[in-house]
Short mmCIF file of C-alpha atoms in Angstrom, two decimals:
data_model
loop_
_atom_site.label_atom_id
_atom_site.label_comp_id
_atom_site.label_asym_id
_atom_site.label_seq_id
_atom_site.Cartn_x
_atom_site.Cartn_y
_atom_site.Cartn_z
CA MET A 10 -16.57 14.98 12.59
CA ASN A 11 -16.04 14.87 8.94
CA ILE A 12 -14.23 12.22 7.58
CA LEU A 13 -12.05 14.88 5.56
CA PHE A 14 -11.85 17.01 8.21
CA ARG A 15 -10.50 14.00 10.72
CA HIS A 16 -8.02 12.99 7.87
CA LEU A 17 -6.69 15.89 7.62
CA ILE A 18 -5.64 16.39 11.29
CA ILE A 19 -4.37 12.90 11.24
CA GLN A 20 -2.51 13.96 7.98
CA PHE A 21 -1.09 17.28 9.93
CA LYS A 22 0.30 14.97 12.90
CA ILE A 23 1.81 12.38 10.52
CA ASP A 24 3.44 15.49 8.46
CA ILE A 25 4.82 16.40 12.39
CA ARG A 26 6.26 12.92 13.36
CA ASP A 27 8.30 13.18 9.62
CA ASN A 28 11.94 14.60 10.21
CA GLY A 29 12.10 14.94 6.57
CA THR A 30 8.79 17.07 6.57
CA LEU A 31 10.02 19.24 9.58
CA MET A 32 13.40 19.99 7.64
CA THR A 33 11.46 21.48 4.55
CA TYR A 34 8.59 23.10 5.93
CA TYR A 35 9.92 24.57 9.46
CA PHE A 36 13.48 24.10 10.24
CA VAL A 37 15.50 24.92 6.96
CA PRO A 38 13.07 27.85 5.98
CA LEU A 39 13.10 29.46 9.74
CA LEU A 40 16.70 28.77 9.85
CA PHE A 41 17.06 30.49 6.08
CA TYR A 42 15.22 33.26 7.31
CA PHE A 43 16.58 33.99 10.45
CA VAL A 44 20.18 33.72 9.30
CA MET A 45 19.45 35.35 5.99
CA GLY A 46 17.45 37.93 7.31
CA ALA A 47 19.69 39.18 9.52
CA VAL A 48 22.36 39.37 7.10
CA PHE A 49 20.22 41.20 4.13
CA SER A 50 18.93 43.72 6.66
CA SER A 51 22.36 44.70 7.73
CA VAL A 52 24.13 44.81 4.04
CA ASN A 53 21.45 46.20 2.24
CA PRO A 54 18.88 48.31 4.46
CA ILE A 55 16.31 48.54 1.15
CA SER A 56 15.84 44.84 1.40
CA ARG A 57 14.28 45.41 4.99
CA GLU A 58 11.28 47.22 2.81
CA THR A 59 10.16 43.56 1.65
CA LEU A 60 11.88 41.36 3.77
CA ALA A 61 8.75 39.58 5.26
CA ALA A 62 7.24 38.89 1.32
CA SER A 63 10.60 37.43 -0.04
CA MET A 64 11.38 35.31 3.27
CA THR A 65 7.97 34.15 2.94
CA ILE A 66 7.93 33.32 -0.64
CA PHE A 67 11.15 31.57 -0.10
CA SER A 68 9.84 29.45 2.89
CA VAL A 69 6.77 28.39 0.95
CA THR A 70 8.62 27.65 -2.44
CA MET A 71 10.84 25.37 -0.60
CA GLY A 72 8.06 23.69 1.68
CA ALA A 73 5.57 23.05 -1.72
CA VAL A 74 8.02 22.67 -4.11
CA LEU A 75 10.72 20.73 -2.20
CA GLY A 76 8.76 19.20 0.79
CA MET A 77 5.37 17.97 -0.78
CA PRO A 78 6.91 16.10 -3.91
CA ALA A 79 8.73 13.76 -1.71
CA PRO A 80 5.61 12.28 0.70
CA ILE A 81 3.58 11.97 -2.10
CA VAL A 82 5.89 9.81 -4.61
CA ARG A 83 6.70 7.89 -1.71
CA MET A 84 2.87 6.93 -0.95
CA TYR A 85 2.96 6.08 -4.86
CA GLU A 86 6.18 3.98 -4.78
CA SER A 87 5.29 2.37 -1.53
CA GLY A 88 1.98 1.02 -2.09
CA VAL A 89 0.46 3.16 0.41
CA LEU A 90 -1.98 4.78 -2.22
CA ARG A 91 -2.67 1.06 -3.48
CA GLY A 92 -3.50 -0.12 0.44
CA PHE A 93 -5.44 3.11 0.78
CA LYS A 94 -7.44 2.46 -2.33
CA VAL A 95 -8.65 -1.24 -0.97
CA TYR A 96 -9.40 0.17 2.31
CA GLY A 97 -11.76 2.72 0.84
CA ILE A 98 -10.04 6.01 0.92
CA PRO A 99 -9.97 7.28 -2.71
CA ALA A 100 -6.65 8.50 -4.02
CA TRP A 101 -7.67 12.20 -4.83
CA ALA A 102 -9.00 12.62 -1.21
CA VAL A 103 -4.84 11.25 -0.07
CA PHE A 104 -3.64 14.63 -2.29
CA PHE A 105 -5.83 16.85 -1.65
CA ILE A 106 -5.39 16.56 2.39
CA GLN A 107 -1.74 16.49 1.61
CA GLY A 108 -2.13 19.69 -0.28
CA ILE A 109 -4.16 21.43 2.46
CA SER A 110 -2.00 19.98 5.11
CA THR A 111 1.42 21.21 3.93
CA GLY A 112 -0.83 24.49 2.82
CA LEU A 113 -1.26 24.56 6.77
CA HIS A 114 2.53 24.09 7.95
CA LEU A 115 3.58 26.33 4.98
CA THR A 116 0.61 29.23 6.75
CA ILE A 117 2.29 28.88 10.84
CA VAL A 118 5.94 29.51 9.01
CA SER A 119 4.77 32.46 7.16
CA LEU A 120 2.68 33.72 10.13
CA VAL A 121 5.82 33.78 12.31
CA ILE A 122 7.63 35.23 9.43
CA PHE A 123 4.90 38.00 9.35
CA PHE A 124 5.06 38.99 12.72
CA THR A 125 8.17 38.26 13.76
CA ALA A 126 9.92 40.36 10.43
CA PRO A 127 9.70 44.10 12.11
CA LEU A 128 10.32 42.87 15.22
CA PHE A 129 14.12 41.08 14.72
CA TYR A 130 15.00 43.21 11.70
CA GLY A 131 13.15 46.35 11.51
CA ALA A 132 11.22 45.11 8.44
CA ASN A 133 8.52 47.64 6.80
CA ILE A 134 5.48 46.81 8.47
CA VAL A 135 3.07 45.70 6.30
CA VAL A 136 0.64 48.79 5.12
CA ASN A 137 -2.43 46.92 3.64
CA ILE A 138 -3.06 43.41 5.93
CA PRO A 139 -5.97 42.22 4.13
CA ALA A 140 -3.74 42.69 0.35
CA TYR A 141 -1.00 40.39 2.07
CA PHE A 142 -3.00 37.71 3.34
CA VAL A 143 -4.90 37.71 -0.22
CA THR A 144 -1.70 37.66 -2.07
CA LEU A 145 -0.41 34.88 0.23
CA THR A 146 -3.20 33.06 -0.01
CA VAL A 147 -2.63 33.00 -4.08
CA LEU A 148 0.94 32.30 -3.68
CA LEU A 149 0.04 29.00 -1.31
CA PHE A 150 -2.71 28.06 -3.72
CA THR A 151 0.37 28.14 -6.99
CA MET A 152 3.04 26.67 -4.81
CA LEU A 153 0.97 23.74 -4.02
CA ALA A 154 -0.70 23.25 -7.07
CA ILE A 155 3.35 23.04 -8.71
CA GLY A 156 4.48 21.26 -5.88
CA LEU A 157 1.56 18.66 -6.78
CA LEU A 158 2.04 18.60 -10.19
CA ILE A 159 6.12 17.55 -9.86
CA GLY A 160 4.68 15.27 -7.33
CA VAL A 161 2.18 13.24 -9.39
CA LEU A 162 4.72 13.90 -12.65
CA ALA A 163 7.70 11.74 -11.00
CA ARG A 164 7.97 8.32 -10.89
CA SER A 165 10.63 8.03 -8.55
CA GLN A 166 11.99 10.22 -5.57
CA SER A 167 15.33 11.31 -7.43
CA VAL A 168 13.00 12.17 -10.40
CA ALA A 169 11.02 14.39 -7.99
CA MET A 170 14.06 15.80 -6.50
CA MET A 171 15.68 16.94 -9.76
CA LEU A 172 12.34 18.55 -10.96
CA SER A 173 12.11 20.59 -7.84
CA GLN A 174 15.28 22.01 -8.22
CA VAL A 175 14.32 23.11 -11.82
CA VAL A 176 11.76 25.47 -10.54
CA PHE A 177 12.78 26.14 -6.57
CA LEU A 178 16.60 27.37 -7.74
CA PRO A 179 15.39 29.62 -10.45
CA THR A 180 12.58 30.93 -8.57
CA MET A 181 15.20 31.84 -5.72
CA MET A 182 17.53 33.30 -7.84
CA LEU A 183 15.37 35.30 -10.78
CA GLY A 184 12.16 35.76 -9.34
CA GLY A 185 13.48 39.02 -7.35
CA ILE A 186 13.24 37.25 -4.05
CA MET A 187 16.94 37.52 -2.91
CA PHE A 188 17.92 41.00 -5.32
CA PRO A 189 15.84 43.19 -7.66
CA ALA A 190 14.66 41.64 -11.10
CA GLU A 191 15.88 44.60 -12.46
CA LEU A 192 19.52 43.84 -11.52
CA LEU A 193 19.54 41.09 -14.07
CA PRO A 194 20.80 40.27 -17.39
CA GLU A 195 17.79 41.03 -19.96
CA PRO A 196 17.47 37.20 -20.63
CA LEU A 197 17.95 35.83 -17.46
CA ARG A 198 14.69 38.82 -16.57
CA ILE A 199 12.56 37.35 -19.30
CA LEU A 200 13.09 33.68 -18.33
CA GLY A 201 12.20 34.90 -14.53
CA GLN A 202 9.14 36.14 -16.20
CA LEU A 203 7.88 32.38 -16.44
CA LEU A 204 7.80 31.77 -12.88
CA PRO A 205 4.91 32.84 -10.37
CA ALA A 206 7.19 34.18 -7.55
CA THR A 207 8.32 37.03 -10.21
CA TYR A 208 4.41 38.45 -10.19
CA ILE A 209 3.52 37.24 -6.43
CA MET A 210 6.67 39.09 -5.40
CA GLN A 211 5.43 42.43 -7.43
CA ALA A 212 1.81 41.66 -5.65
CA PHE A 213 3.09 42.07 -2.41
CA THR A 214 5.35 44.54 -3.19
CA ASP A 215 2.48 46.85 -4.68
CA SER A 216 -0.24 45.82 -2.67
CA ALA A 217 0.99 45.60 1.25
CA TYR A 218 3.97 47.40 1.09
CA ASN A 219 2.70 50.22 -1.49
CA LEU A 220 5.70 50.32 -3.18
CA HIS A 221 6.73 50.79 -6.53
CA THR A 222 6.19 48.03 -9.10
CA THR A 223 6.42 47.48 -12.90
CA LEU A 224 3.27 45.40 -12.57
CA SER A 225 0.46 46.74 -10.40
CA THR A 226 -1.29 43.66 -8.01
CA ILE A 227 -4.30 42.93 -10.31
CA PRO A 228 -2.91 41.25 -13.65
CA ALA A 229 -0.04 40.01 -11.18
CA LEU A 230 -2.59 37.94 -8.88
CA ILE A 231 -4.32 36.60 -11.80
CA ILE A 232 -0.87 35.43 -13.50
CA THR A 233 0.07 33.93 -10.34
CA LEU A 234 -3.64 32.03 -10.10
CA GLY A 235 -3.03 31.18 -14.00
CA ILE A 236 -0.16 29.24 -13.16
CA GLY A 237 -1.61 27.55 -10.37
CA PHE A 238 -4.54 26.56 -12.09
CA ILE A 239 -2.58 25.07 -15.15
CA ALA A 240 -0.87 22.69 -12.37
CA ILE A 241 -4.00 22.08 -11.41
CA ILE A 242 -5.42 21.01 -14.50
CA CYS A 243 -2.06 18.75 -15.64
CA SER A 244 -1.78 17.22 -12.22
CA ILE A 245 -5.57 16.04 -12.76
CA ILE A 246 -4.88 14.85 -16.28
CA ARG A 247 -1.31 12.94 -14.53
CA TYR A 248 -3.76 11.86 -11.66
CA LYS A 249 -6.14 9.97 -13.88
CA THR A 250 -3.11 8.09 -14.94
CA ILE A 251 -1.77 6.98 -11.63
CA ALA A 252 -5.57 6.38 -10.82
CA ARG A 253 -5.65 3.55 -13.64
CA SER A 254 -2.40 1.84 -12.39
CA LEU A 255 -3.26 1.24 -8.60
CA MET B 26 -28.73 -24.52 0.23
CA ILE B 27 -25.56 -23.98 -0.71
CA GLU B 28 -24.90 -19.91 -1.66
CA THR B 29 -22.33 -19.12 -4.26
CA MET B 30 -20.66 -16.15 -3.19
CA ILE B 31 -17.87 -15.82 -5.99
CA SER B 32 -18.27 -16.89 -9.64
CA VAL B 33 -15.30 -16.67 -12.09
CA ASN B 34 -16.07 -17.38 -15.53
CA ASN B 35 -13.64 -17.93 -18.41
CA LEU B 36 -11.85 -15.11 -16.68
CA LEU B 37 -8.98 -14.08 -19.29
CA LYS B 38 -6.14 -11.43 -18.53
CA LYS B 39 -3.17 -10.28 -20.53
CA TYR B 40 -0.33 -8.25 -20.14
CA ASN B 41 1.05 -6.82 -23.04
CA GLY B 42 -1.14 -9.09 -25.31
CA VAL B 43 0.25 -12.11 -23.38
CA PRO B 44 -2.65 -14.03 -21.64
CA VAL B 45 -1.33 -14.16 -17.77
CA VAL B 46 -4.53 -15.47 -16.84
CA ASN B 47 -6.57 -17.61 -19.72
CA ASN B 48 -10.26 -19.47 -19.52
CA LEU B 49 -9.98 -19.79 -15.74
CA ASN B 50 -13.47 -21.00 -14.17
CA PHE B 51 -14.08 -21.40 -10.42
CA SER B 52 -16.80 -21.06 -7.77
CA VAL B 53 -16.83 -20.29 -4.09
CA GLN B 54 -19.14 -20.89 -1.29
CA LYS B 55 -20.29 -19.35 1.58
CA GLY B 56 -18.11 -20.09 4.53
CA GLU B 57 -15.96 -22.02 2.41
CA VAL B 58 -11.96 -21.62 2.46
CA PHE B 59 -10.92 -21.21 -0.80
CA GLY B 60 -7.11 -21.92 -1.24
CA LEU B 61 -5.40 -20.88 -4.68
CA LEU B 62 -2.09 -22.30 -5.10
CA GLY B 63 0.42 -22.12 -7.59
CA PRO B 64 4.09 -21.33 -8.60
CA ASN B 65 5.49 -17.51 -8.97
CA GLY B 66 4.01 -16.30 -12.13
CA ALA B 67 1.18 -18.67 -12.22
CA GLY B 68 -1.64 -16.13 -11.96
CA LYS B 69 -2.88 -16.09 -8.66
CA THR B 70 -2.38 -12.59 -7.72
CA THR B 71 -3.91 -11.41 -11.08
CA THR B 72 -7.17 -13.65 -10.71
CA LEU B 73 -7.44 -12.22 -7.12
CA GLU B 74 -6.62 -8.76 -8.41
CA CYS B 75 -9.09 -9.11 -11.44
CA ILE B 76 -11.75 -10.17 -8.37
CA GLU B 77 -11.05 -7.65 -6.14
CA GLY B 78 -11.69 -5.11 -9.23
CA MET B 79 -7.98 -3.67 -8.97
CA ARG B 80 -7.48 -4.80 -12.21
CA LYS B 81 -9.81 -4.81 -15.49
CA SER B 82 -10.29 -8.31 -17.25
CA ASP B 83 -9.32 -8.30 -20.64
CA GLY B 84 -12.58 -11.08 -20.94
CA GLY B 85 -14.76 -13.24 -18.64
CA GLU B 86 -16.90 -12.49 -16.05
CA ILE B 87 -16.60 -11.99 -12.20
CA ASN B 88 -19.84 -12.38 -10.20
CA ILE B 89 -19.30 -11.87 -6.32
CA SER B 90 -22.96 -11.98 -4.17
CA GLY B 91 -25.14 -11.83 -7.18
CA PHE B 92 -22.71 -8.43 -8.13
CA ASN B 93 -20.99 -8.22 -11.85
CA ILE B 94 -17.77 -6.47 -10.72
CA GLN B 95 -17.40 -4.70 -13.83
CA GLN B 96 -20.95 -3.01 -13.22
CA GLN B 97 -21.15 -2.58 -9.73
CA GLU B 98 -17.98 -2.44 -8.24
CA LYS B 99 -19.25 -0.17 -5.24
CA GLU B 100 -21.49 -2.37 -3.98
CA ILE B 101 -18.91 -5.19 -3.98
CA ARG B 102 -16.50 -2.99 -2.34
CA LYS B 103 -18.65 -2.89 0.74
CA ILE B 104 -19.07 -6.64 1.10
CA LEU B 105 -14.91 -7.21 0.14
CA GLY B 106 -12.31 -7.17 2.62
CA ILE B 107 -9.04 -7.05 0.92
CA GLN B 108 -5.12 -7.84 2.47
CA LEU B 109 -2.94 -7.24 -0.34
CA GLN B 110 0.13 -9.26 -0.82
CA VAL B 111 2.00 -5.98 -0.94
CA ALA B 112 0.19 -2.65 0.88
CA SER B 113 1.92 -0.37 3.01
CA LEU B 114 0.32 2.53 5.32
CA PRO B 115 2.50 6.02 5.79
CA GLU B 116 5.45 5.19 7.92
CA ASN B 117 4.26 7.70 10.22
CA LEU B 118 0.40 6.57 11.06
CA HIS B 119 -0.18 5.05 14.04
CA PRO B 120 -2.66 1.92 14.03
CA LYS B 121 -5.10 3.56 15.85
CA GLU B 122 -5.18 6.54 13.60
CA ALA B 123 -5.37 4.11 10.40
CA MET B 124 -8.68 2.37 12.08
CA GLN B 125 -10.02 5.56 12.21
CA LEU B 126 -9.34 6.70 8.99
CA ILE B 127 -10.29 3.61 7.18
CA CYS B 128 -13.43 3.21 9.06
CA GLY B 129 -14.51 6.94 8.66
CA TRP B 130 -14.15 6.83 4.81
CA ASN B 131 -15.99 3.83 4.84
CA GLY B 132 -19.34 5.26 7.03
CA GLN B 133 -18.31 2.97 10.36
CA GLN B 134 -18.19 2.90 13.62
CA VAL B 135 -14.09 2.81 14.33
CA ARG B 136 -13.53 -0.69 15.57
CA LEU B 137 -10.63 -0.47 17.74
CA ASP B 138 -12.17 -4.25 19.30
CA LEU B 139 -10.47 -5.40 15.75
CA LEU B 140 -6.75 -3.80 17.10
CA LYS B 141 -7.28 -5.74 20.44
CA ARG B 142 -8.42 -8.71 18.87
CA PHE B 143 -4.98 -8.60 17.02
CA GLY B 144 -3.01 -7.67 20.15
CA LEU B 145 -2.18 -4.30 18.67
CA GLU B 146 -3.90 -2.57 21.64
CA SER B 147 -0.34 -2.05 22.83
CA LEU B 148 0.94 -0.79 20.04
CA SER B 149 -1.54 1.79 18.99
CA ASN B 150 0.24 4.46 19.28
CA LYS B 151 3.37 2.93 17.78
CA GLN B 152 4.39 4.37 14.03
CA TYR B 153 3.66 2.00 11.32
CA GLY B 154 6.97 2.36 10.48
CA GLN B 155 8.37 0.72 13.25
CA MET B 156 6.27 -2.31 13.53
CA SER B 157 7.50 -5.66 12.95
CA THR B 158 6.60 -7.32 9.74
CA GLY B 159 4.08 -9.47 12.14
CA GLN B 160 2.93 -6.44 13.41
CA LYS B 161 2.19 -5.12 9.96
CA ARG B 162 0.31 -8.43 8.94
CA ARG B 163 -1.93 -8.41 11.52
CA LEU B 164 -2.98 -4.41 11.47
CA HIS B 165 -3.66 -5.26 7.45
CA LEU B 166 -5.76 -8.04 8.27
CA ALA B 167 -7.42 -6.33 11.20
CA LEU B 168 -7.98 -2.99 8.86
CA ALA B 169 -9.43 -5.56 6.21
CA LEU B 170 -12.54 -6.62 8.55
CA ALA B 171 -12.82 -3.45 9.83
CA CYS B 172 -15.84 -3.33 7.64
CA ASN B 173 -17.30 -6.43 8.59
CA PRO B 174 -17.30 -8.22 5.23
CA THR B 175 -18.72 -11.18 4.13
CA ILE B 176 -16.26 -12.21 1.95
CA VAL B 177 -12.41 -11.85 2.94
CA ILE B 178 -9.44 -12.26 0.22
CA LEU B 179 -5.99 -12.94 1.31
CA ASP B 180 -2.97 -12.63 -0.60
CA GLU B 181 0.37 -14.70 1.03
CA PRO B 182 -0.76 -13.68 4.52
CA THR B 183 1.98 -15.46 6.12
CA ALA B 184 4.44 -14.81 4.14
CA GLY B 185 7.75 -13.82 6.07
CA LEU B 186 5.76 -14.14 9.28
CA ASP B 187 7.58 -16.58 12.19
CA VAL B 188 5.99 -19.73 13.35
CA GLN B 189 3.73 -17.66 16.23
CA GLY B 190 2.61 -14.73 14.04
CA ARG B 191 1.64 -17.54 11.41
CA ALA B 192 -0.18 -19.54 14.22
CA GLU B 193 -2.04 -16.39 15.13
CA LEU B 194 -3.01 -15.87 12.04
CA HIS B 195 -4.17 -19.49 10.61
CA GLU B 196 -6.59 -19.21 14.49
CA ALA B 197 -8.11 -15.73 13.07
CA VAL B 198 -8.77 -17.35 9.38
CA ARG B 199 -10.90 -19.99 11.26
CA GLU B 200 -12.15 -18.04 13.66
CA LEU B 201 -13.54 -15.77 10.40
CA LYS B 202 -14.72 -19.60 9.02
CA ASP B 203 -16.66 -19.62 11.89
CA LYS B 204 -18.43 -16.85 11.20
CA ASN B 205 -19.47 -18.14 8.05
CA THR B 206 -16.74 -15.90 6.58
CA THR B 207 -15.78 -16.86 3.00
CA ILE B 208 -12.31 -16.72 2.52
CA ILE B 209 -9.61 -17.08 -0.40
CA LEU B 210 -6.49 -17.49 0.49
CA ALA B 211 -3.59 -17.47 -1.94
CA THR B 212 -0.58 -18.90 -0.57
CA HIS B 213 2.66 -20.78 -1.09
CA ASP B 214 2.54 -22.75 1.97
CA MET B 215 1.23 -26.03 1.39
CA SER B 216 0.37 -27.24 4.97
CA GLU B 217 -1.13 -24.16 5.31
CA ALA B 218 -3.51 -24.62 2.45
CA GLU B 219 -4.00 -28.28 3.82
CA SER B 220 -5.04 -27.10 7.12
CA LEU B 221 -6.94 -24.37 6.25
CA CYS B 222 -8.76 -24.80 3.15
CA ASP B 223 -11.89 -26.79 2.34
CA ARG B 224 -10.87 -26.87 -1.42
CA ILE B 225 -8.06 -25.86 -3.06
CA ALA B 226 -7.00 -24.69 -7.09
CA ILE B 227 -3.71 -25.29 -8.38
CA MET B 228 -3.11 -22.88 -10.94
CA ILE B 229 -0.03 -23.24 -13.64
CA GLN B 230 0.19 -20.98 -16.24
CA GLY B 231 -3.23 -19.02 -15.95
CA GLN B 232 -4.89 -22.00 -15.77
CA ILE B 233 -6.26 -24.37 -13.08
CA ALA B 234 -4.35 -27.28 -13.44
CA THR B 235 -6.54 -29.02 -11.14
CA ILE B 236 -9.43 -28.63 -7.70
CA GLY B 237 -11.21 -30.28 -4.87
CA THR B 238 -10.40 -30.82 -1.54
CA PRO B 239 -6.99 -31.47 0.06
CA ALA B 240 -7.91 -35.31 0.47
CA GLN B 241 -9.30 -35.57 -3.34
CA ILE B 242 -6.34 -33.97 -4.21
CA THR B 243 -3.77 -35.36 -2.74
CA SER B 244 -4.85 -39.12 -3.39
CA ALA B 245 -4.95 -37.65 -6.88
CA ALA B 246 -1.37 -37.48 -7.23
CA ARG B 247 0.80 -39.68 -8.92
CA ARG B 248 3.19 -40.77 -6.06
CA GLU B 249 2.73 -43.51 -4.06
CA THR B 250 1.75 -44.22 -0.45
CA ARG B 251 4.80 -44.59 1.92
CA ILE B 252 4.59 -47.89 3.88
CA THR B 253 7.07 -47.97 6.60
CA LEU B 254 7.60 -50.89 9.02
CA LEU B 255 9.56 -51.70 12.02
CA THR B 256 9.47 -55.37 13.38
CA GLN B 257 11.21 -57.76 16.33
CA ASN B 258 13.24 -59.97 14.29
CA ASN B 259 13.62 -57.54 11.43
CA SER B 260 12.14 -60.67 9.32
CA LEU B 261 11.22 -58.99 6.19
CA LEU B 262 14.98 -57.96 5.88
CA PRO B 263 16.76 -57.32 3.41
CA GLY B 264 13.24 -56.39 1.77
CA HIS B 265 11.74 -57.66 -1.58
CA ASP B 266 8.30 -56.84 -3.13
CA ILE B 267 5.38 -58.29 -1.02
CA GLY B 268 1.98 -58.37 -2.73
CA ASP B 269 1.43 -54.57 -3.93
CA ALA B 270 4.33 -53.19 -1.59
CA HIS B 271 7.09 -52.83 -3.43
CA PHE B 272 10.22 -52.51 -1.14
CA SER B 273 12.06 -49.31 -1.36
CA LYS B 274 14.96 -48.88 1.20
CA GLU B 275 16.01 -49.94 4.51
CA LYS B 276 16.61 -47.38 6.85
CA ASP B 277 17.60 -47.67 10.73
CA GLY B 278 16.16 -50.81 10.54
CA TYR B 279 12.70 -50.03 9.62
CA GLY B 280 11.66 -50.77 5.92
CA VAL B 281 9.89 -49.06 3.40
CA TRP B 282 7.71 -50.19 1.07
CA THR B 283 5.95 -48.07 -1.54
CA SER B 284 1.92 -49.13 -3.26
CA LYS B 285 -0.78 -47.51 -4.94
CA ASP B 286 -3.22 -50.05 -2.90
CA THR B 287 -2.21 -49.10 0.46
CA ALA B 288 -4.84 -51.29 2.04
CA ASN B 289 -3.65 -54.41 0.06
CA ALA B 290 -0.53 -53.50 0.08
CA VAL B 291 -0.48 -53.29 4.28
CA ILE B 292 -2.15 -56.35 4.63
CA ALA B 293 0.51 -58.02 2.40
CA LEU B 294 3.19 -57.27 4.64
CA LEU B 295 1.21 -58.04 7.75
CA ASN B 296 0.46 -61.33 6.38
CA ASN B 297 4.26 -61.88 6.08
CA VAL B 298 5.07 -60.58 9.57
CA ARG B 299 2.57 -63.00 11.35
CA HIS B 300 3.79 -65.97 8.48
CA ASN B 301 7.36 -65.12 9.63
CA GLU B 302 6.06 -65.30 13.66
CA ASP B 303 7.61 -61.71 13.77
CA LYS B 304 6.08 -59.29 15.66
CA VAL B 305 5.15 -55.63 14.72
CA ILE B 306 7.23 -52.66 16.95
CA ASP B 307 6.41 -49.78 14.85
CA LEU B 308 4.00 -49.32 11.59
CA ARG B 309 3.43 -45.92 9.32
CA VAL B 310 1.39 -45.08 6.24
CA GLU B 311 2.11 -41.86 4.58
CA ARG B 312 -0.50 -40.64 2.03
CA PRO B 313 1.29 -38.42 -0.84
CA SER B 314 1.22 -34.68 0.85
CA LEU B 315 -0.19 -31.90 -0.80
CA GLU B 316 3.42 -30.40 -1.27
CA GLU B 317 4.27 -33.61 -3.41
CA ALA B 318 0.79 -33.47 -5.01
CA PHE B 319 1.68 -29.96 -6.33
CA LEU B 320 4.86 -30.91 -7.55
CA ASP B 321 3.99 -33.86 -9.32
CA LEU B 322 1.20 -31.08 -10.92
CA ILE B 323 4.10 -28.59 -11.55
CA GLU B 324 6.31 -31.06 -12.77
CA GLY B 325 3.22 -32.76 -15.11
CA GLY B 326 2.76 -28.82 -16.38
CA GLN B 327 6.40 -28.45 -17.62
#
């Protein structure tokens, strides 16, 4: 078995054994989905149109941006990366596999939402399933890239938490996930356009649900991917400094 | 023929422009257990990290088994087994998984026999974060040996271990030595160094203050040999200087003398006992310990 694949399996198990990771990857996002899904769909029936997409964006952002940086910083702080290095495990592989493993957990959560939202809350059924999953893949890539960037930038877990909140809270409030971005005042709407969630919500709405949006799928996905790539490039630059200091 | 496994020549390492290791020279032979001693901040860990390739030196040259650390780090990694002073593993990782990862990344068969050797077989499904300090140390040693290294570097391997844990680790080091593995051992524990090491270098302020076998280092100490004597009639008490033996004190009926010339001092004392028609009940001769020699060097260095 390829060592990367074996490492991924072990990392996946490590994540499952960690209570903090379980909370941010599974418990809180799914609890939020089950509670808020019921609230949104009864208070505002229009929210059912894109309920699966908005809850998926919430869950992926929470897992990747709030959940993933903490274990990365912990590995650096506690000497795990240093230990792995002397045993011949490269730090890039540790980061890469952490990202893929997180992506797998968040894919599971996304699938739970995708299959249960129409059943539990009468959410609209996705009309273009391939487009939905392409958009989900772009969402995962970009959010994991941002989570990785926060993880390699922060030198302590408290700093990581602060940086995560700087991304997470505006994403929830300004990204058009909880309520339509058109309802926001102009300055906040402009601010929201800095966030990948704004574009990914447009892509989901346009391609997967075939509903009206201000931006079509392709440019929305390109912008989101661009943000992801910028985050990856910044992470690589920062990683080189970390690798030297181990 | 003596084969040099590690040679350190004029090693220089600076932090913020201040040299912490300065013009360091030593070599380690194949199958030798080489001890690196010194007070905190002497530069032991920095020296080891330069040898391990974890830090780049600012000058000098390190050769390991014929490879240059600056140019052939990959080759060196294959023959080095390293136990760091401070290292960790993910809290939720099992020892068995750790072994699978390390062997896998190094293209080796998984060495579960090492977990058994270090008494970790029954803990192979216990999480790293739930293991005791001793268990963690043994796991790190097992992982350091996973790729059959010919050179092993141990940085404070027994720090924080209980008596049993230390004894087990000492036994493991002796086993490695029996297999002709070259070992560098950095430690604060003088008795450990004295019992395990073939040669010792004592570092002070980034330089080697002395190097030699434990016996050579202790015999070169400034301190004198202590001779403790109990006789049937206490004929030598109250004590006074006898020949080369200088009276030090009387304790519980024993007279204590010190001398630099041990043999002549003992002869002089025994001649006096015979002359007084007394009889020796107990005689102890204690050379300065490595710890005392170490303290002499530290005091001299300051």
